[in-house]
Short mmCIF file of C-alpha atoms in Angstrom, two decimals:
data_model
loop_
_atom_site.label_atom_id
_atom_site.label_comp_id
_atom_site.label_asym_id
_atom_site.label_seq_id
_atom_site.Cartn_x
_atom_site.Cartn_y
_atom_site.Cartn_z
CA VAL V 496 -42.36 -1.88 -7.68
CA GLN V 497 -38.97 -1.47 -9.32
CA LEU V 498 -36.55 -1.35 -6.37
CA VAL V 499 -36.87 -2.71 -2.83
CA GLU V 500 -34.20 -1.92 -0.27
CA SER V 501 -33.31 -3.56 3.00
CA GLY V 502 -30.52 -3.73 5.53
CA GLY V 503 -30.41 -0.33 7.18
CA GLY V 504 -30.24 0.16 10.93
CA SER V 505 -28.25 1.56 13.81
CA VAL V 506 -24.63 0.68 14.47
CA GLN V 507 -21.76 1.98 16.53
CA ALA V 508 -18.84 3.72 14.90
CA GLY V 509 -16.43 1.22 13.43
CA GLY V 510 -19.19 -1.27 12.74
CA SER V 511 -20.50 -2.69 9.50
CA LEU V 512 -23.79 -2.93 7.64
CA THR V 513 -24.82 -4.38 4.29
CA LEU V 514 -27.60 -2.79 2.27
CA SER V 515 -29.48 -4.80 -0.35
CA CYS V 516 -31.64 -3.64 -3.23
CA THR V 517 -33.71 -6.10 -5.22
CA ALA V 518 -34.64 -4.85 -8.66
CA SER V 519 -36.98 -5.82 -11.43
CA GLU V 520 -35.23 -7.57 -14.30
CA SER V 521 -35.37 -4.59 -16.67
CA THR V 522 -34.08 -2.17 -14.04
CA TYR V 523 -31.29 -4.51 -12.98
CA ARG V 524 -30.12 -4.89 -16.59
CA SER V 525 -29.95 -1.14 -17.14
CA ILE V 526 -26.73 0.70 -17.98
CA CYS V 527 -25.96 1.46 -14.36
CA MET V 528 -27.24 1.30 -10.81
CA ALA V 529 -26.11 3.21 -7.78
CA TRP V 530 -26.38 4.02 -4.11
CA PHE V 531 -27.01 7.59 -3.01
CA ARG V 532 -27.43 9.02 0.46
CA GLN V 533 -28.98 12.10 1.97
CA ALA V 534 -28.33 13.43 5.43
CA PRO V 535 -30.75 15.86 7.11
CA GLY V 536 -30.44 19.31 5.58
CA ALA V 537 -27.95 18.10 2.98
CA LYS V 538 -28.12 17.40 -0.74
CA ARG V 539 -28.42 13.86 -2.02
CA GLU V 540 -24.93 12.63 -2.80
CA THR V 541 -23.53 9.78 -4.83
CA VAL V 542 -22.03 6.98 -2.77
CA ALA V 543 -21.19 4.35 -5.36
CA THR V 544 -22.15 3.26 -8.86
CA ILE V 545 -21.84 0.06 -10.87
CA ASP V 546 -22.38 -0.38 -14.58
CA SER V 547 -23.65 -3.36 -16.57
CA ASN V 548 -20.07 -4.63 -16.95
CA GLY V 549 -19.46 -4.52 -13.23
CA VAL V 550 -17.22 -1.47 -13.31
CA THR V 551 -17.58 0.44 -10.05
CA LYS V 552 -17.00 3.98 -8.85
CA VAL V 553 -16.96 4.98 -5.20
CA ALA V 554 -17.07 8.43 -3.65
CA ASP V 555 -13.82 9.62 -2.08
CA SER V 556 -15.54 9.99 1.28
CA VAL V 557 -16.20 6.24 1.46
CA LYS V 558 -13.35 4.85 -0.61
CA GLY V 559 -11.68 1.93 1.11
CA ARG V 560 -14.65 1.44 3.43
CA PHE V 561 -17.67 0.85 1.17
CA THR V 562 -18.01 -1.68 -1.65
CA ILE V 563 -20.77 -1.83 -4.25
CA SER V 564 -21.54 -5.14 -5.91
CA LYS V 565 -24.35 -7.04 -7.54
CA ASP V 566 -25.60 -10.60 -7.81
CA ASN V 567 -26.91 -11.29 -11.29
CA ALA V 568 -28.67 -14.49 -10.24
CA LYS V 569 -30.70 -12.57 -7.67
CA SER V 570 -31.02 -9.24 -9.55
CA THR V 571 -29.79 -7.65 -6.35
CA LEU V 572 -27.50 -4.71 -5.72
CA TYR V 573 -25.45 -4.51 -2.51
CA LEU V 574 -23.56 -1.91 -0.55
CA GLN V 575 -21.13 -3.33 1.99
CA MET V 576 -20.26 -0.63 4.51
CA ASN V 577 -17.32 -1.15 6.86
CA SER V 578 -15.60 1.11 9.39
CA LEU V 579 -18.72 3.22 9.62
CA LYS V 580 -18.44 6.78 10.92
CA PRO V 581 -21.06 9.10 12.42
CA GLU V 582 -20.86 11.21 9.27
CA ASP V 583 -22.15 8.23 7.29
CA THR V 584 -25.52 8.69 9.00
CA ALA V 585 -28.11 9.29 6.29
CA VAL V 586 -30.99 7.80 4.38
CA TYR V 587 -29.52 5.55 1.71
CA TYR V 588 -31.27 5.16 -1.63
CA CYS V 589 -30.86 2.57 -4.32
CA ALA V 590 -31.23 3.93 -7.85
CA GLY V 591 -31.68 2.13 -11.15
CA ALA V 592 -32.10 2.66 -14.86
CA GLY V 593 -29.24 5.13 -14.91
CA TYR V 594 -27.69 6.71 -18.00
CA GLY V 595 -25.09 9.27 -19.01
CA SER V 596 -22.25 9.53 -16.51
CA CYS V 597 -24.27 7.54 -13.97
CA MET V 598 -22.90 9.82 -11.26
CA GLN V 599 -25.78 12.30 -10.91
CA SER V 600 -29.13 11.67 -9.25
CA TYR V 601 -31.01 13.21 -12.20
CA GLU V 602 -29.57 10.46 -14.43
CA TYR V 603 -31.65 7.78 -12.67
CA ASP V 604 -35.27 6.96 -13.46
CA PHE V 605 -36.15 4.65 -10.57
CA TRP V 606 -35.56 4.92 -6.85
CA GLY V 607 -36.02 2.75 -3.82
CA GLN V 608 -37.93 3.94 -0.78
CA GLY V 609 -34.76 4.67 1.18
CA THR V 610 -33.34 2.98 4.26
CA GLN V 611 -32.01 4.77 7.34
CA VAL V 612 -28.45 4.19 8.47
CA THR V 613 -27.51 5.67 11.84
CA VAL V 614 -23.96 5.55 13.18
CA SER V 615 -23.33 6.65 16.75
#
């Protein structure tokens, strides 16, 4: 198994959650990793990306509220989500072994199983 996610759940608006994604060594060391999300009936969208140098990109819809980071010692990717809104409700996916712009879902070879985040 390449990617294992944890940390989803239900929270009230304004609350916080932290998602974790533990990766295999080769996947963690890839060019980039990312978090995507998909709400019911919607397309999968990019939430945040991080490259091998630690450079991050965050979607405008979550800028200032979500932070992507990684712990090299644990080969783990994180998504810290603060000031959550009902529109953040979705299944969140960790993605690894990215390439190219690292912003598109088709640029990733490995995916986690997804974790549900519900904001009410």
